[in-house]
Coordinates of C-alpha atoms in Angstrom, one line a residue:
M1 CA 0.0 0.0 0.0
K2 CA 2.9 2.3 0.8
R3 CA 4.3 1.8 -2.7
I4 CA 0.9 2.7 -4.2
F5 CA 0.6 5.9 -2.4
K6 CA 4.2 6.8 -3.2
A7 CA 3.6 6.1 -6.9
Y8 CA 0.4 8.2 -7.0
K9 CA 2.0 11.0 -5.1
K10 CA 4.8 11.3 -7.7
L11 CA 2.4 10.8 -10.6
L12 CA -0.2 13.3 -9.5
R13 CA 2.4 15.9 -8.7
I14 CA 3.8 15.7 -12.2
I15 CA 0.4 15.9 -13.9
F16 CA -0.8 18.7 -11.5
S17 CA 2.3 20.8 -12.2
E18 CA 1.5 20.7 -15.9
S19 CA -2.3 20.7 -16.0
P20 CA -4.3 21.0 -12.7
I21 CA -7.5 20.9 -14.7
V22 CA -6.9 17.2 -15.6
I23 CA -6.8 16.2 -12.0
F24 CA -10.0 18.2 -11.2
V25 CA -11.8 16.6 -14.2
V26 CA -10.8 13.1 -13.2
L27 CA -11.8 13.5 -9.5
A28 CA -15.1 15.3 -10.3
M29 CA -16.2 12.8 -13.0
S30 CA -15.2 9.9 -10.8
V31 CA -17.4 11.1 -7.9
L32 CA -20.3 11.9 -10.3
S33 CA -20.0 8.6 -12.0
G34 CA -20.1 6.7 -8.7
F35 CA -23.0 8.8 -7.4
L36 CA -25.1 8.0 -10.5
V37 CA -25.3 4.3 -9.6
P38 CA -27.4 4.6 -6.4
F39 CA -29.1 7.6 -7.9
S40 CA -30.2 5.6 -10.9
T41 CA -31.4 2.8 -8.6
W42 CA -33.5 5.2 -6.6
V43 CA -34.9 6.9 -9.8
N44 CA -35.8 3.5 -11.3
S45 CA -37.6 2.3 -8.1
R46 CA -39.6 5.5 -8.1
I47 CA -40.5 5.1 -11.8
F48 CA -41.7 1.5 -11.2
N49 CA -43.9 2.6 -8.2
V50 CA -45.4 5.7 -9.8
A51 CA -45.9 3.9 -13.1
L52 CA -47.9 1.2 -11.3
D53 CA -49.9 3.8 -9.5
V54 CA -50.6 5.6 -12.8
A55 CA -51.7 2.3 -14.3
N56 CA -54.0 1.7 -11.3
G57 CA -55.4 5.3 -11.6
T58 CA -54.2 6.4 -8.2
E59 CA -51.5 8.8 -9.7
N60 CA -51.5 11.4 -12.5
F61 CA -49.2 10.8 -15.4
S62 CA -47.8 14.3 -14.9
N63 CA -46.1 13.0 -11.7
L64 CA -44.1 10.5 -13.8
I65 CA -42.7 13.1 -16.1
P66 CA -40.0 14.6 -13.7
L67 CA -38.9 11.0 -12.9
L68 CA -38.5 10.2 -16.6
V69 CA -36.4 13.4 -17.1
L70 CA -34.2 12.3 -14.2
F71 CA -34.0 8.8 -15.8
V72 CA -32.8 10.4 -19.1
V73 CA -30.3 12.5 -17.3
A74 CA -29.0 9.5 -15.3
L75 CA -28.7 7.6 -18.7
L76 CA -26.7 10.3 -20.4
L77 CA -24.4 11.6 -17.7
P78 CA -22.3 8.4 -17.6
N79 CA -21.4 8.9 -21.3
I80 CA -20.4 12.5 -20.6
C81 CA -18.3 11.4 -17.7
D82 CA -16.7 8.7 -19.8
W83 CA -16.0 11.1 -22.6
L84 CA -14.3 13.7 -20.3
I85 CA -12.2 11.0 -18.6
N86 CA -11.2 8.9 -21.6
G87 CA -11.6 11.5 -24.3
Y88 CA -9.9 14.4 -22.6
A89 CA -8.1 13.5 -19.3
E90 CA -6.4 10.3 -20.4
P91 CA -4.9 11.6 -23.7
Q92 CA -3.9 14.8 -21.9
S93 CA -2.2 12.9 -19.1
Q94 CA -0.4 10.7 -21.6
L95 CA 0.8 13.7 -23.5
I96 CA 2.1 15.2 -20.2
F97 CA 3.8 11.9 -19.4
R98 CA 5.5 11.7 -22.7
T99 CA 6.8 15.2 -22.5
A100 CA 7.8 15.2 -18.8
Y101 CA 8.9 11.6 -18.3
K102 CA 10.3 10.5 -21.7
G103 CA 12.1 13.8 -22.1
K104 CA 13.9 13.2 -18.9
M105 CA 14.5 9.5 -19.9
L106 CA 16.3 10.6 -23.1
E107 CA 18.4 13.1 -21.1
K108 CA 19.4 10.3 -18.8
L109 CA 20.2 8.1 -21.7
K110 CA 22.9 10.6 -22.8
R111 CA 24.6 10.3 -19.4
L112 CA 24.2 6.6 -18.9
R113 CA 27.3 4.5 -18.7
Y114 CA 27.8 2.6 -21.9
E115 CA 28.3 -0.7 -20.1
H116 CA 24.6 -0.7 -19.3
L117 CA 23.8 -1.1 -23.0
E118 CA 25.8 -4.4 -23.0
S119 CA 24.2 -5.8 -19.8
D120 CA 21.0 -7.9 -20.0
I121 CA 20.0 -6.8 -16.5
S122 CA 20.4 -3.1 -17.3
M123 CA 18.7 -3.6 -20.7
E124 CA 15.7 -5.1 -19.0
I125 CA 15.4 -2.1 -16.8
I126 CA 15.9 0.3 -19.7
D127 CA 13.3 -1.6 -21.9
K128 CA 10.7 -1.9 -19.3
S129 CA 11.0 1.7 -18.0
Y130 CA 10.8 3.1 -21.5
N131 CA 8.2 0.8 -23.1
R132 CA 6.1 -0.2 -20.2
T133 CA 6.0 2.7 -17.8
E134 CA 3.7 4.7 -20.2
G135 CA 1.2 1.8 -20.1
A136 CA 1.5 1.5 -16.4
V137 CA 0.8 5.2 -15.9
R138 CA -2.3 5.0 -18.1
H139 CA -3.6 2.2 -15.9
L140 CA -2.8 4.0 -12.7
F141 CA -4.1 7.3 -13.9
P142 CA -6.8 7.8 -14.7
M143 CA -8.1 4.2 -15.1
Y144 CA -7.5 2.7 -11.7
L145 CA -8.0 6.0 -9.8
V146 CA -11.4 6.4 -11.6
I147 CA -12.4 2.8 -10.8
S148 CA -11.5 3.2 -7.1
I149 CA -13.2 6.5 -6.5
S150 CA -16.3 5.9 -8.5
S151 CA -16.7 2.4 -7.1
F152 CA -16.2 3.7 -3.5
V153 CA -18.9 6.4 -4.0
A154 CA -21.2 3.9 -5.7
T155 CA -20.8 1.3 -3.0
I156 CA -21.5 3.8 -0.2
G157 CA -24.7 4.9 -1.9
S158 CA -25.8 1.4 -2.7
L159 CA -25.2 0.2 0.8
Y160 CA -27.1 3.1 2.1
L161 CA -30.2 2.1 0.0
L162 CA -29.9 -1.5 1.3
A163 CA -29.5 -0.3 4.9
S164 CA -32.6 1.9 4.6
V165 CA -34.6 -1.3 4.1
R166 CA -32.9 -3.3 6.9
W167 CA -29.5 -2.7 8.5
W168 CA -28.6 -6.3 8.6
L169 CA -28.6 -6.5 4.8
L170 CA -25.2 -4.9 5.1
L171 CA -23.9 -8.0 6.8
T172 CA -25.3 -10.4 4.2
I173 CA -23.7 -8.3 1.5
L174 CA -20.3 -7.5 3.1
I175 CA -19.5 -10.8 4.9
P176 CA -19.4 -12.9 1.7
F177 CA -17.6 -10.1 -0.1
V178 CA -14.9 -9.8 2.6
L179 CA -14.5 -13.6 2.5
E180 CA -14.2 -13.6 -1.2
A181 CA -11.7 -10.7 -1.1
W182 CA -9.6 -12.7 1.4
L183 CA -9.6 -15.8 -0.8
R184 CA -8.7 -13.7 -3.9
R185 CA -5.9 -12.0 -2.0
K186 CA -4.6 -15.4 -0.8
F187 CA -4.8 -17.2 -4.1
N188 CA -4.8 -14.2 -6.4
F189 CA -3.7 -15.0 -10.0
N190 CA -2.3 -11.8 -11.4
I191 CA -1.7 -12.2 -15.2
Y192 CA 0.5 -9.1 -15.2
E193 CA 2.8 -10.5 -12.5
E194 CA 3.1 -13.7 -14.4
L195 CA 3.9 -12.0 -17.6
E196 CA 6.7 -10.2 -15.8
K197 CA 8.7 -13.4 -15.9
Y198 CA 8.6 -13.6 -19.7
W199 CA 10.6 -10.5 -20.6
G200 CA 13.5 -12.7 -21.9
K201 CA 11.1 -14.8 -24.1
E202 CA 9.2 -11.7 -25.3
R203 CA 12.6 -10.2 -26.4
K204 CA 13.5 -13.4 -28.3
Y205 CA 10.4 -13.4 -30.5
G206 CA 10.2 -9.6 -30.5
L207 CA 13.7 -9.4 -32.1
L208 CA 12.7 -12.0 -34.7
A209 CA 9.6 -10.0 -35.5
E210 CA 11.8 -7.0 -36.2
M211 CA 13.9 -9.1 -38.5
L212 CA 10.8 -10.1 -40.5
E213 CA 9.6 -6.6 -41.0
N214 CA 12.8 -4.6 -41.2
R215 CA 13.6 -3.4 -44.8
N216 CA 17.3 -4.2 -44.4
H217 CA 16.5 -7.8 -43.4
V218 CA 13.7 -8.5 -46.0
K219 CA 16.2 -8.4 -48.9
E220 CA 18.3 -11.3 -47.4
N221 CA 15.2 -13.1 -46.2
R222 CA 13.9 -13.3 -49.7
L223 CA 17.3 -14.0 -51.2
F224 CA 17.9 -17.0 -49.0
Q225 CA 14.2 -17.8 -48.6
S226 CA 14.7 -17.7 -44.9
S227 CA 11.3 -16.0 -44.1
D228 CA 9.5 -19.3 -43.6
F229 CA 12.2 -20.5 -41.2
L230 CA 12.1 -17.2 -39.2
I231 CA 8.3 -17.2 -39.1
D232 CA 8.3 -20.9 -37.9
T233 CA 11.0 -20.0 -35.2
Y234 CA 8.9 -17.0 -34.1
Q235 CA 5.8 -19.1 -33.7
K236 CA 7.7 -21.9 -31.9
R237 CA 9.2 -19.4 -29.4
M238 CA 5.8 -17.7 -28.9
N239 CA 3.9 -21.0 -28.5
E240 CA 6.6 -22.2 -26.0
R241 CA 6.0 -19.0 -23.9
N242 CA 2.2 -19.4 -24.2
R243 CA 2.2 -23.1 -23.1
E244 CA 4.1 -22.1 -20.0
Y245 CA 1.6 -19.4 -19.3
E246 CA -1.4 -21.7 -19.8
K247 CA 0.1 -24.2 -17.3
Y248 CA 0.2 -21.5 -14.7
Y249 CA -3.3 -20.2 -15.6
F250 CA -5.0 -23.6 -15.4
K251 CA -3.2 -24.4 -12.2
H252 CA -5.0 -21.4 -10.6
L253 CA -8.3 -21.7 -12.5
L254 CA -10.2 -23.7 -9.8
R255 CA -9.2 -21.4 -7.0
Q256 CA -10.2 -18.4 -9.1
F257 CA -13.6 -20.0 -9.9
T258 CA -14.3 -20.8 -6.3
G259 CA -13.4 -17.3 -5.1
L260 CA -15.3 -15.5 -7.8
S261 CA -18.5 -17.6 -7.4
L262 CA -18.9 -17.0 -3.6
F263 CA -20.4 -13.5 -3.9
K264 CA -22.7 -14.6 -6.8
L265 CA -24.1 -17.3 -4.6
A266 CA -24.6 -14.8 -1.8
G267 CA -26.4 -12.6 -4.3
L268 CA -29.0 -15.3 -4.8
V269 CA -29.5 -15.4 -1.0
N270 CA -29.8 -11.6 -0.8
A271 CA -32.3 -11.5 -3.6
A272 CA -34.4 -14.1 -1.8
L273 CA -34.2 -12.1 1.4
L274 CA -35.5 -9.0 -0.4
L275 CA -38.4 -11.0 -1.8
V276 CA -39.3 -12.1 1.8
L277 CA -39.1 -8.5 3.0
Y278 CA -41.4 -7.5 0.1
R279 CA -43.9 -10.2 1.0
Q280 CA -43.9 -8.7 4.5
N281 CA -44.6 -5.2 3.0
M282 CA -41.2 -3.9 4.2
L283 CA -40.3 -2.5 0.8
S284 CA -42.1 -1.4 -2.4
I285 CA -42.2 -3.4 -5.6
G286 CA -40.1 -0.7 -7.3
L287 CA -37.4 -0.9 -4.7
L288 CA -37.5 -4.7 -4.8
I289 CA -36.8 -4.8 -8.5
S290 CA -34.2 -2.0 -8.4
L291 CA -32.2 -3.4 -5.5
T292 CA -32.3 -6.9 -7.0
L293 CA -30.9 -5.6 -10.3
L294 CA -28.3 -3.6 -8.3
I295 CA -27.1 -6.8 -6.4
F296 CA -26.8 -8.8 -9.6
T297 CA -25.3 -6.1 -11.8
S298 CA -23.2 -3.2 -10.3
L299 CA -22.9 -3.9 -6.6
S300 CA -20.4 -6.8 -7.1
R301 CA -18.4 -4.8 -9.6
N302 CA -18.3 -1.7 -7.4
L303 CA -17.3 -3.6 -4.3
N304 CA -14.5 -5.2 -6.2
G305 CA -13.6 -1.8 -7.7
C306 CA -12.9 -0.5 -4.2
I307 CA -10.1 -3.0 -3.8
H308 CA -9.2 -3.2 -7.5
I309 CA -6.2 -0.9 -7.1
F310 CA -4.7 -3.0 -4.3
L311 CA -5.2 -6.3 -6.2
W312 CA -4.1 -5.3 -9.7
S313 CA -1.8 -2.4 -9.4
G314 CA 1.2 -4.5 -8.4
F315 CA 2.5 -5.1 -12.0
H316 CA 2.0 -1.4 -12.9
I317 CA 3.7 -0.2 -9.8
N318 CA 6.5 -2.6 -10.6
S319 CA 6.8 -1.1 -14.1
F320 CA 6.7 2.3 -12.4
D321 CA 9.5 1.1 -10.1
F322 CA 11.6 0.3 -13.2
Y323 CA 11.4 4.0 -14.0
D324 CA 13.1 4.7 -10.7
K325 CA 15.6 1.9 -11.2
Y326 CA 16.4 3.4 -14.6
F327 CA 17.3 6.7 -13.1
N328 CA 19.4 5.0 -10.5
L329 CA 21.6 3.4 -13.2
S330 CA 25.1 4.7 -12.9
E331 CA 26.2 7.5 -15.2
D332 CA 29.5 8.4 -16.9
K333 CA 31.8 10.2 -14.5
Y334 CA 34.0 12.9 -16.1
G335 CA 37.0 14.7 -14.8
Y336 CA 37.9 18.2 -14.0
I337 CA 40.2 19.0 -16.9
K338 CA 38.2 21.1 -19.4
D339 CA 40.9 22.0 -21.9
I340 CA 42.4 19.5 -24.3
P341 CA 46.2 18.8 -23.7
G342 CA 49.0 20.4 -25.6
N343 CA 50.2 17.1 -27.1
F344 CA 48.3 13.9 -27.8
D345 CA 50.5 11.0 -26.7
I346 CA 48.4 8.0 -25.9
E347 CA 49.5 5.4 -23.4
F348 CA 48.0 2.1 -22.2
D349 CA 49.8 1.1 -19.0
N350 CA 49.2 -2.5 -18.0
V351 CA 45.5 -2.4 -18.7
Y352 CA 43.3 -5.3 -17.7
F353 CA 39.6 -5.5 -18.6
K354 CA 36.7 -7.9 -18.7
Y355 CA 33.1 -7.0 -19.6
P356 CA 30.7 -6.5 -16.6
G357 CA 29.0 -9.7 -15.6
T358 CA 31.5 -11.9 -17.4
E359 CA 34.6 -13.8 -16.2
K360 CA 36.7 -13.8 -19.3
E361 CA 39.5 -11.3 -19.4
I362 CA 39.6 -9.5 -22.8
L363 CA 42.7 -7.3 -22.1
K364 CA 45.5 -8.9 -20.1
G365 CA 48.1 -6.3 -19.2
L366 CA 47.8 -4.3 -22.5
S367 CA 50.7 -1.8 -22.7
F368 CA 51.8 0.5 -25.5
K369 CA 52.3 4.1 -26.4
V370 CA 51.3 6.2 -29.4
K371 CA 53.4 9.3 -29.9
N372 CA 51.9 12.7 -30.7
S373 CA 51.0 12.9 -34.5
E374 CA 52.1 9.3 -35.0
K375 CA 50.1 7.0 -37.4
L376 CA 49.7 3.6 -35.8
S377 CA 48.1 0.4 -37.1
I378 CA 46.8 -2.1 -34.5
V379 CA 46.3 -5.5 -36.1
G380 CA 45.2 -8.9 -34.9
Q381 CA 42.7 -11.7 -35.5
N382 CA 39.0 -11.1 -34.8
G383 CA 38.2 -11.4 -31.1
E384 CA 41.6 -10.4 -29.7
G385 CA 40.5 -7.2 -28.0
K386 CA 41.1 -4.5 -30.6
S387 CA 37.7 -2.9 -30.5
T388 CA 37.5 -3.4 -26.8
M389 CA 40.7 -1.3 -26.5
V390 CA 39.0 1.5 -28.5
K391 CA 36.0 1.4 -26.2
L392 CA 38.3 2.0 -23.2
L393 CA 40.2 4.7 -25.0
L394 CA 36.9 6.6 -25.7
G395 CA 35.9 6.2 -22.1
L396 CA 32.9 3.9 -22.8
F397 CA 34.3 1.5 -20.3
S398 CA 36.8 1.9 -17.5
P399 CA 39.8 -0.5 -17.0
D400 CA 39.5 -3.0 -14.2
S401 CA 43.2 -2.2 -13.4
G402 CA 45.9 -0.2 -15.1
E403 CA 45.6 3.3 -16.6
I404 CA 45.0 5.0 -19.9
R405 CA 46.7 8.4 -20.4
I406 CA 46.4 11.1 -23.0
G407 CA 48.9 14.0 -22.9
G408 CA 50.2 12.5 -19.6
E409 CA 46.9 12.8 -17.8
P410 CA 44.5 9.8 -17.1
I411 CA 41.6 9.8 -19.6
S412 CA 39.2 9.8 -16.5
A413 CA 40.6 13.2 -15.6
Y414 CA 39.2 14.9 -18.7
S415 CA 35.7 16.5 -18.8
Q416 CA 33.1 15.3 -21.3
C417 CA 33.6 18.4 -23.4
A418 CA 37.4 17.8 -23.6
R419 CA 36.9 14.2 -24.6
Q420 CA 34.4 15.1 -27.3
K421 CA 36.9 17.7 -28.7
M422 CA 39.7 15.1 -28.8
F423 CA 38.3 12.1 -30.7
G424 CA 37.1 11.6 -34.2
A425 CA 36.2 8.0 -34.8
V426 CA 34.8 5.8 -37.6
F427 CA 33.4 2.4 -36.5
Q428 CA 32.7 -0.8 -38.3
D429 CA 29.0 -0.4 -37.5
F430 CA 28.8 3.3 -38.1
V431 CA 25.4 4.9 -38.0
R432 CA 23.5 5.8 -41.2
Y433 CA 21.2 8.6 -40.0
S434 CA 17.9 9.2 -41.8
V435 CA 18.6 13.0 -42.1
T436 CA 20.2 15.1 -44.7
L437 CA 23.7 14.5 -46.0
A438 CA 24.9 17.8 -44.4
E439 CA 23.4 16.7 -41.0
N440 CA 24.9 13.2 -41.4
V441 CA 28.3 14.8 -41.6
G442 CA 27.6 17.6 -39.1
V443 CA 26.6 15.3 -36.2
G444 CA 30.3 14.6 -35.9
S445 CA 30.5 17.9 -34.1
V446 CA 27.0 19.1 -33.1
D447 CA 28.2 22.6 -32.1
K448 CA 29.1 23.1 -35.8
I449 CA 26.2 21.3 -37.4
G450 CA 25.0 24.6 -38.9
D451 CA 28.5 25.6 -40.1
A452 CA 28.4 25.0 -43.9
A453 CA 32.1 25.8 -44.3
A454 CA 33.1 23.2 -41.6
I455 CA 30.8 20.6 -43.1
G456 CA 32.1 21.3 -46.6
L457 CA 35.8 21.0 -45.5
A458 CA 35.0 17.7 -43.7
M459 CA 33.3 16.3 -46.8
V460 CA 36.3 17.2 -48.9
K461 CA 38.7 15.4 -46.5
G462 CA 36.5 12.4 -46.4
K463 CA 35.9 12.6 -50.2
A464 CA 32.2 12.7 -49.6
D465 CA 32.0 15.7 -51.9
T466 CA 32.7 13.5 -54.9
F467 CA 29.1 12.2 -55.2
V468 CA 27.2 15.3 -54.1
G469 CA 26.5 16.4 -57.6
G470 CA 24.6 13.2 -58.3
L471 CA 22.1 13.8 -55.4
P472 CA 18.8 15.5 -56.2
N473 CA 19.2 18.2 -53.5
G474 CA 23.0 18.2 -53.0
I475 CA 24.1 18.2 -49.4
E476 CA 20.4 18.9 -48.4
T477 CA 19.3 15.5 -49.8
L478 CA 17.5 13.3 -47.3
L479 CA 19.4 10.1 -46.9
G480 CA 18.0 6.6 -46.2
R481 CA 14.7 5.1 -47.2
D482 CA 12.9 5.4 -43.9
F483 CA 11.1 8.6 -45.1
E484 CA 9.5 9.5 -48.4
G485 CA 11.9 11.2 -50.7
G486 CA 14.9 9.7 -49.0
V487 CA 17.9 8.6 -51.2
D488 CA 20.1 5.6 -50.2
L489 CA 23.8 5.6 -50.9
S490 CA 26.1 2.8 -51.9
G491 CA 28.2 1.1 -49.2
G492 CA 31.3 3.0 -50.3
Q493 CA 29.5 6.3 -50.3
W494 CA 28.2 5.7 -46.8
Q495 CA 31.8 4.9 -45.8
R496 CA 32.9 8.3 -47.1
V497 CA 30.1 10.1 -45.1
A498 CA 31.2 8.3 -41.9
I499 CA 34.8 9.3 -42.5
A500 CA 33.8 12.9 -43.2
R501 CA 31.9 12.9 -40.0
A502 CA 35.1 12.0 -38.1
F503 CA 36.8 15.0 -39.6
M504 CA 34.2 17.5 -38.3
G505 CA 35.6 19.8 -35.7
D506 CA 39.2 19.2 -36.6
K507 CA 39.7 16.5 -33.9
P508 CA 43.4 15.9 -33.0
I509 CA 43.0 12.1 -32.5
L510 CA 41.4 10.0 -35.3
I511 CA 40.4 6.4 -35.0
L512 CA 39.4 4.0 -37.7
D513 CA 38.0 0.8 -36.1
E514 CA 37.6 -1.5 -39.1
P515 CA 35.0 0.7 -40.9
T516 CA 36.0 -0.8 -44.2
S517 CA 35.6 -4.5 -43.3
Q518 CA 32.6 -4.8 -45.7
L519 CA 34.6 -3.5 -48.7
D520 CA 37.0 -5.4 -50.9
P521 CA 40.7 -5.2 -49.9
M522 CA 41.5 -2.9 -52.8
A523 CA 38.8 -0.4 -51.9
E524 CA 39.8 -0.6 -48.3
S525 CA 43.4 0.2 -49.1
E526 CA 42.3 3.3 -51.1
I527 CA 40.2 4.6 -48.2
Y528 CA 43.0 4.1 -45.7
S529 CA 45.5 5.8 -48.0
D530 CA 43.2 8.8 -48.5
F531 CA 42.5 8.9 -44.7
A532 CA 46.2 8.9 -43.9
T533 CA 46.9 11.7 -46.3
V534 CA 44.3 14.1 -44.9
S535 CA 45.1 13.2 -41.3
E536 CA 48.7 14.4 -41.5
G537 CA 49.8 16.0 -38.2
K538 CA 47.1 14.2 -36.2
T539 CA 47.5 11.2 -33.9
S540 CA 45.9 8.4 -35.9
I541 CA 45.0 4.8 -35.0
F542 CA 44.0 2.2 -37.6
I543 CA 42.3 -0.9 -36.1
T544 CA 42.0 -3.8 -38.5
H545 CA 42.5 -7.6 -39.0
R546 CA 43.3 -7.0 -42.6
L547 CA 46.5 -5.3 -43.5
G548 CA 45.4 -2.6 -46.0
S549 CA 46.5 0.1 -43.6
T550 CA 49.9 -1.2 -42.4
L551 CA 52.0 0.1 -45.3
I552 CA 50.9 3.7 -44.8
T553 CA 51.4 4.0 -41.0
D554 CA 54.5 4.7 -39.0
R555 CA 54.3 1.7 -36.8
I556 CA 52.4 -1.5 -36.3
L557 CA 51.2 -3.2 -33.1
V558 CA 50.1 -6.8 -33.2
I559 CA 47.6 -7.8 -30.5
S560 CA 46.9 -11.4 -29.5
D561 CA 45.1 -12.7 -26.4
G562 CA 44.6 -9.2 -25.0
K563 CA 48.2 -8.0 -25.1
V564 CA 50.8 -6.7 -27.5
I565 CA 53.0 -9.5 -28.9
E566 CA 54.7 -7.6 -31.7
N567 CA 55.7 -4.0 -32.3
G568 CA 57.6 -2.5 -35.3
T569 CA 57.5 -1.3 -38.9
H570 CA 56.0 -3.4 -41.7
E571 CA 59.5 -4.4 -42.9
S572 CA 60.8 -5.4 -39.5
L573 CA 57.7 -7.4 -38.6
V574 CA 57.7 -9.3 -41.9
K575 CA 61.3 -10.2 -41.4
S576 CA 60.7 -11.4 -37.8
G577 CA 58.5 -14.3 -39.0
G578 CA 55.9 -13.9 -36.3
L579 CA 52.1 -13.6 -36.4
Y580 CA 52.2 -10.4 -38.5
S581 CA 54.3 -12.1 -41.1
E582 CA 51.9 -15.0 -41.2
M583 CA 49.0 -12.7 -41.7
F584 CA 50.7 -10.6 -44.3
H585 CA 51.8 -13.6 -46.4
A586 CA 48.2 -15.0 -46.2
Q587 CA 46.8 -11.7 -47.4
K588 CA 49.5 -10.3 -49.7
Q589 CA 47.8 -11.5 -52.9
W590 CA 44.9 -9.1 -52.0
Y591 CA 47.3 -6.2 -52.2
K592 CA 50.0 -7.4 -54.6
K593 CA 48.7 -5.4 -57.6
N594 CA 48.8 -2.0 -55.9
R595 CA 51.2 -2.4 -53.0
E596 CA 53.8 -0.3 -54.7
E597 CA 51.2 2.5 -55.4
I598 CA 50.2 2.5 -51.7
A599 CA 53.8 2.7 -50.6
E600 CA 54.4 5.7 -52.9
D601 CA 51.3 7.5 -51.6
A602 CA 52.5 7.1 -48.0

């Protein structure tokens, strides 16, 4: 109960701060809606009685007219209440929530430690807080609040009508209800709480559904005719989840049936008691009919409505709690140094690292130094820790032990602003934004996103200017096919856009983390050569498992099993006969035709 009041206090405060009228409308319409239940019962009983008297000639028909007017009013007002609650208050509160809550959630996402995005525990919190909290809020306000208030008012009025006949009718109504409520509380089957256990399974078939509907997947699905297989896998996973749920449901079905039938059986007894009281002339025929209908229609619903919020809000409060858990997730911590250093030496000093929640060490005492303005290739087989090293250098993760320094200072000592000014990076899975070409490049330095000269220079450096003339609206052409009028680029053109993005803001440290792995080796060599030429004077790091970059860099590091095993120039490493030499001789036929050209360009 404490959790419920805490959640409502927070929720109502947010809505009240944005639109107090929404709170007033919900409360007023809830009370009015509840009042109409006993009021309609009283009006109906009066209509029955007066109509019979009119039929017998003991009453004038004119006496029935005011009651018929009240009947029509009581018939129409619930629709008005429902329209104001569901047609105005609910959409308005949802709009407030999306603005106030989701805006804050997106702001939090910017500060969230990157490691949470690679943790299943954290991803469950993020997913549920972002996708379920809105639905939970809609249930809690106005739905559950309206049910509780209107049911309470209706129940009080209904019990008053019954007590006006005989006080002990309250006992014959409430005792079975209290017993049923106790049974439901003890053996309560809450579908929402059960569904809470299925997040992992929901994610499994949810991701498959995305693969079936995503444009980028449909092409391959049709090429390999894999759609039928994916659909079959989707159905199997979903059916597996449903079978587990059905077992749980049928397990509790008998208990649920017993608990829910108790009050209905008591209703038959109470109807019989009212009939006995009528035979004893203790109530009118109109009141007999109206109260009997009340017992079998709305009374049970309203009594249950009084405790509805306590029985069924658990799941929604739980989703609401995920919102709090989300904001308690750790954030990136930045240092006090606001200015970038005078030189950009990079040093890894005995760095050890394993991903959170795992036991396997990825980096095992990694140590090396990159001199200011040096061009360095870091090579190694897939899975040896090269990309992990980049994540640590960019501050996405922190080392378990050891230290990373830039310009002699630990990377952790630099402020967020300083870090953003230092690094320009192109990743293997670079983002293809569905915005204009100019904006796709400009996001590399958002403070210059409106600077046409800076964007133009970055495009020239990345050679993204070479295909602008073929686009319908030049640099203002919308890219991607997500929106009407968008134009898609070739793989090589997107590569150029990503590289141009890295050159935005004149970053002193440039990193290429296998962005060309999807291109053929010759095209890869060309891009690396172009990049090396325009990055002259900058500290540049080329990460790859293919050797297209090694002939154009000053030095090469070979990483294996999370540490540096070889260090030197291309010529010295080939002569040493180690891992680099093996990799080079295995790949040299890829580059044989233009190796001399690449060397000359370097």
